[in-house]
């Protein structure tokens, strides 16, 4: 039997951080997916897969993971002003109020949990002047729990994909087995995107996500809604 390359305790903490059981309310958001499904833009597993793949390669989640990595690096060298800078940068990035509120609310929930578990992170929290985004709070957890930066980035992307696949399972609806197949099929893309993100310079942090942004903007006009975004 081979040996584990990752420290078992760090792996367990990563699984905890990326788990749907993390009390941040991720399950209540669809990031515009509900709009696209209700309007019959996305109806099949192949269409859901294509949408998720494009979002990973060109959408905002790739930049969120890049900012999470920058927050992680800032915490490692105690440059808390950089942590605040990237948090404010994320606020400017979000195109819609729903998406911004989602990131803030999930970040606030994770920060509350971390503060209860680890009061020593108080200087990190107070260094962030505005509402703390989820990506920044995720970086705090990863550093505090001594999770490797690359593993944390992959966990961030995987938790995003899992949440939206679960949303699609309920909305389309898809079967649970189809949902698991989608996650398996997305694995190579998740790994490729995670490998590419550390190579991005600051001036390469650009997004092409007008479709999901428009879906988010019109989400509030739906006749009925299961999700908050």
mmCIF file with all atom_site columns, N, CA and C in Angstrom, residues 16 21 33 36 40 55 75 89 93 100 106 118 122 127 129 138 155 157-158 161 179 182 188 190-191 209 212 225:
data_model
loop_
_atom_site.group_PDB
_atom_site.id
_atom_site.type_symbol
_atom_site.label_atom_id
_atom_site.label_alt_id
_atom_site.label_comp_id
_atom_site.label_asym_id
_atom_site.label_entity_id
_atom_site.label_seq_id
_atom_site.pdbx_PDB_ins_code
_atom_site.Cartn_x
_atom_site.Cartn_y
_atom_site.Cartn_z
_atom_site.occupancy
_atom_site.B_iso_or_equiv
_atom_site.pdbx_formal_charge
_atom_site.auth_seq_id
_atom_site.auth_comp_id
_atom_site.auth_asym_id
_atom_site.auth_atom_id
_atom_site.pdbx_PDB_model_num
ATOM 1  N N  . UNK A 1 16  ? -13.049 19.137 5.355   1.00 0.00 ? 16  UNK A N  1
ATOM 2  C CA . UNK A 1 16  ? -14.002 19.877 6.190   1.00 0.00 ? 16  UNK A CA 1
ATOM 3  C C  . UNK A 1 16  ? -14.302 21.246 5.585   1.00 0.00 ? 16  UNK A C  1
ATOM 4  N N  . UNK A 1 21  ? -21.266 20.534 4.379   1.00 0.00 ? 21  UNK A N  1
ATOM 5  C CA . UNK A 1 21  ? -21.671 20.720 5.775   1.00 0.00 ? 21  UNK A CA 1
ATOM 6  C C  . UNK A 1 21  ? -21.092 21.990 6.390   1.00 0.00 ? 21  UNK A C  1
ATOM 7  N N  . UNK A 1 33  ? -27.964 30.164 -12.194 1.00 0.00 ? 33  UNK A N  1
ATOM 8  C CA . UNK A 1 33  ? -28.330 28.884 -12.810 1.00 0.00 ? 33  UNK A CA 1
ATOM 9  C C  . UNK A 1 33  ? -29.847 28.679 -12.802 1.00 0.00 ? 33  UNK A C  1
ATOM 10 N N  . UNK A 1 36  ? -31.404 30.472 -15.782 1.00 0.00 ? 36  UNK A N  1
ATOM 11 C CA . UNK A 1 36  ? -31.113 29.821 -17.057 1.00 0.00 ? 36  UNK A CA 1
ATOM 12 C C  . UNK A 1 36  ? -31.913 28.534 -17.226 1.00 0.00 ? 36  UNK A C  1
ATOM 13 N N  . UNK A 1 40  ? -35.218 27.738 -19.812 1.00 0.00 ? 40  UNK A N  1
ATOM 14 C CA . UNK A 1 40  ? -34.946 26.634 -20.727 1.00 0.00 ? 40  UNK A CA 1
ATOM 15 C C  . UNK A 1 40  ? -33.706 26.863 -21.596 1.00 0.00 ? 40  UNK A C  1
ATOM 16 N N  . UNK A 1 55  ? -17.672 28.376 -17.131 1.00 0.00 ? 55  UNK A N  1
ATOM 17 C CA . UNK A 1 55  ? -17.535 29.218 -15.951 1.00 0.00 ? 55  UNK A CA 1
ATOM 18 C C  . UNK A 1 55  ? -16.177 28.997 -15.273 1.00 0.00 ? 55  UNK A C  1
ATOM 19 N N  . UNK A 1 75  ? -1.403  36.462 3.951   1.00 0.00 ? 75  UNK A N  1
ATOM 20 C CA . UNK A 1 75  ? -1.433  36.043 5.348   1.00 0.00 ? 75  UNK A CA 1
ATOM 21 C C  . UNK A 1 75  ? -0.135  35.354 5.750   1.00 0.00 ? 75  UNK A C  1
ATOM 22 N N  . UNK A 1 89  ? -11.008 44.559 -3.883  1.00 0.00 ? 89  UNK A N  1
ATOM 23 C CA . UNK A 1 89  ? -10.970 44.258 -5.319  1.00 0.00 ? 89  UNK A CA 1
ATOM 24 C C  . UNK A 1 89  ? -12.113 43.332 -5.700  1.00 0.00 ? 89  UNK A C  1
ATOM 25 N N  . UNK A 1 93  ? -15.283 43.700 -8.315  1.00 0.00 ? 93  UNK A N  1
ATOM 26 C CA . UNK A 1 93  ? -15.422 42.729 -9.406  1.00 0.00 ? 93  UNK A CA 1
ATOM 27 C C  . UNK A 1 93  ? -16.863 42.291 -9.614  1.00 0.00 ? 93  UNK A C  1
ATOM 28 N N  . UNK A 1 100 ? -22.721 39.814 -5.134  1.00 0.00 ? 100 UNK A N  1
ATOM 29 C CA . UNK A 1 100 ? -21.907 40.447 -4.101  1.00 0.00 ? 100 UNK A CA 1
ATOM 30 C C  . UNK A 1 100 ? -22.419 40.073 -2.709  1.00 0.00 ? 100 UNK A C  1
ATOM 31 N N  . UNK A 1 106 ? -21.688 34.553 2.718   1.00 0.00 ? 106 UNK A N  1
ATOM 32 C CA . UNK A 1 106 ? -20.930 33.324 2.952   1.00 0.00 ? 106 UNK A CA 1
ATOM 33 C C  . UNK A 1 106 ? -19.629 33.622 3.686   1.00 0.00 ? 106 UNK A C  1
ATOM 34 N N  . UNK A 1 118 ? -11.171 29.789 16.572  1.00 0.00 ? 118 UNK A N  1
ATOM 35 C CA . UNK A 1 118 ? -9.801  30.291 16.681  1.00 0.00 ? 118 UNK A CA 1
ATOM 36 C C  . UNK A 1 118 ? -9.818  31.804 16.940  1.00 0.00 ? 118 UNK A C  1
ATOM 37 N N  . UNK A 1 122 ? -8.317  37.160 15.114  1.00 0.00 ? 122 UNK A N  1
ATOM 38 C CA . UNK A 1 122 ? -8.949  38.485 15.194  1.00 0.00 ? 122 UNK A CA 1
ATOM 39 C C  . UNK A 1 122 ? -8.192  39.560 14.404  1.00 0.00 ? 122 UNK A C  1
ATOM 40 N N  . UNK A 1 127 ? -8.359  43.443 9.956   1.00 0.00 ? 127 UNK A N  1
ATOM 41 C CA . UNK A 1 127 ? -7.586  44.057 8.875   1.00 0.00 ? 127 UNK A CA 1
ATOM 42 C C  . UNK A 1 127 ? -8.429  44.285 7.630   1.00 0.00 ? 127 UNK A C  1
ATOM 43 N N  . UNK A 1 129 ? -11.351 45.886 5.977   1.00 0.00 ? 129 UNK A N  1
ATOM 44 C CA . UNK A 1 129 ? -12.177 47.037 6.322   1.00 0.00 ? 129 UNK A CA 1
ATOM 45 C C  . UNK A 1 129 ? -13.649 46.829 5.977   1.00 0.00 ? 129 UNK A C  1
ATOM 46 N N  . UNK A 1 138 ? -12.048 32.004 3.185   1.00 0.00 ? 138 UNK A N  1
ATOM 47 C CA . UNK A 1 138 ? -11.536 30.668 2.848   1.00 0.00 ? 138 UNK A CA 1
ATOM 48 C C  . UNK A 1 138 ? -10.012 30.648 2.983   1.00 0.00 ? 138 UNK A C  1
ATOM 49 N N  . UNK A 1 155 ? -9.656  22.761 -3.617  1.00 0.00 ? 155 UNK A N  1
ATOM 50 C CA . UNK A 1 155 ? -10.830 22.559 -2.772  1.00 0.00 ? 155 UNK A CA 1
ATOM 51 C C  . UNK A 1 155 ? -11.862 23.649 -2.970  1.00 0.00 ? 155 UNK A C  1
ATOM 52 N N  . UNK A 1 157 ? -12.412 25.397 -5.752  1.00 0.00 ? 157 UNK A N  1
ATOM 53 C CA . UNK A 1 157 ? -13.074 25.160 -7.036  1.00 0.00 ? 157 UNK A CA 1
ATOM 54 C C  . UNK A 1 157 ? -14.014 23.959 -6.962  1.00 0.00 ? 157 UNK A C  1
ATOM 55 N N  . UNK A 1 158 ? -13.586 22.906 -6.285  1.00 0.00 ? 158 UNK A N  1
ATOM 56 C CA . UNK A 1 158 ? -14.410 21.711 -6.160  1.00 0.00 ? 158 UNK A CA 1
ATOM 57 C C  . UNK A 1 158 ? -15.679 22.003 -5.372  1.00 0.00 ? 158 UNK A C  1
ATOM 58 N N  . UNK A 1 161 ? -18.092 23.812 -7.679  1.00 0.00 ? 161 UNK A N  1
ATOM 59 C CA . UNK A 1 161 ? -18.702 22.912 -8.656  1.00 0.00 ? 161 UNK A CA 1
ATOM 60 C C  . UNK A 1 161 ? -19.731 22.000 -7.998  1.00 0.00 ? 161 UNK A C  1
ATOM 61 N N  . UNK A 1 179 ? -25.561 13.640 -11.461 1.00 0.00 ? 179 UNK A N  1
ATOM 62 C CA . UNK A 1 179 ? -24.791 14.677 -10.788 1.00 0.00 ? 179 UNK A CA 1
ATOM 63 C C  . UNK A 1 179 ? -23.375 14.239 -10.484 1.00 0.00 ? 179 UNK A C  1
ATOM 64 N N  . UNK A 1 182 ? -21.349 14.254 -13.639 1.00 0.00 ? 182 UNK A N  1
ATOM 65 C CA . UNK A 1 182 ? -20.929 15.605 -13.995 1.00 0.00 ? 182 UNK A CA 1
ATOM 66 C C  . UNK A 1 182 ? -19.668 16.008 -13.234 1.00 0.00 ? 182 UNK A C  1
ATOM 67 N N  . UNK A 1 188 ? -10.996 16.832 -14.769 1.00 0.00 ? 188 UNK A N  1
ATOM 68 C CA . UNK A 1 188 ? -9.823  17.329 -15.512 1.00 0.00 ? 188 UNK A CA 1
ATOM 69 C C  . UNK A 1 188 ? -9.799  18.848 -15.647 1.00 0.00 ? 188 UNK A C  1
ATOM 70 N N  . UNK A 1 190 ? -11.194 21.022 -13.566 1.00 0.00 ? 190 UNK A N  1
ATOM 71 C CA . UNK A 1 190 ? -10.868 21.563 -12.248 1.00 0.00 ? 190 UNK A CA 1
ATOM 72 C C  . UNK A 1 190 ? -9.361  21.547 -12.021 1.00 0.00 ? 190 UNK A C  1
ATOM 73 N N  . UNK A 1 191 ? -8.721  20.427 -12.360 1.00 0.00 ? 191 UNK A N  1
ATOM 74 C CA . UNK A 1 191 ? -7.274  20.309 -12.161 1.00 0.00 ? 191 UNK A CA 1
ATOM 75 C C  . UNK A 1 191 ? -6.509  21.277 -13.061 1.00 0.00 ? 191 UNK A C  1
ATOM 76 N N  . UNK A 1 209 ? -17.928 36.902 -18.289 1.00 0.00 ? 209 UNK A N  1
ATOM 77 C CA . UNK A 1 209 ? -19.081 36.241 -17.685 1.00 0.00 ? 209 UNK A CA 1
ATOM 78 C C  . UNK A 1 209 ? -20.360 37.034 -17.798 1.00 0.00 ? 209 UNK A C  1
ATOM 79 N N  . UNK A 1 212 ? -23.879 34.753 -17.272 1.00 0.00 ? 212 UNK A N  1
ATOM 80 C CA . UNK A 1 212 ? -24.301 34.534 -15.883 1.00 0.00 ? 212 UNK A CA 1
ATOM 81 C C  . UNK A 1 212 ? -24.660 35.825 -15.156 1.00 0.00 ? 212 UNK A C  1
ATOM 82 N N  . UNK A 1 225 ? -38.949 31.108 -7.002  1.00 0.00 ? 225 UNK A N  1
ATOM 83 C CA . UNK A 1 225 ? -37.523 30.925 -6.813  1.00 0.00 ? 225 UNK A CA 1
ATOM 84 C C  . UNK A 1 225 ? -37.242 29.964 -5.657  1.00 0.00 ? 225 UNK A C  1
#
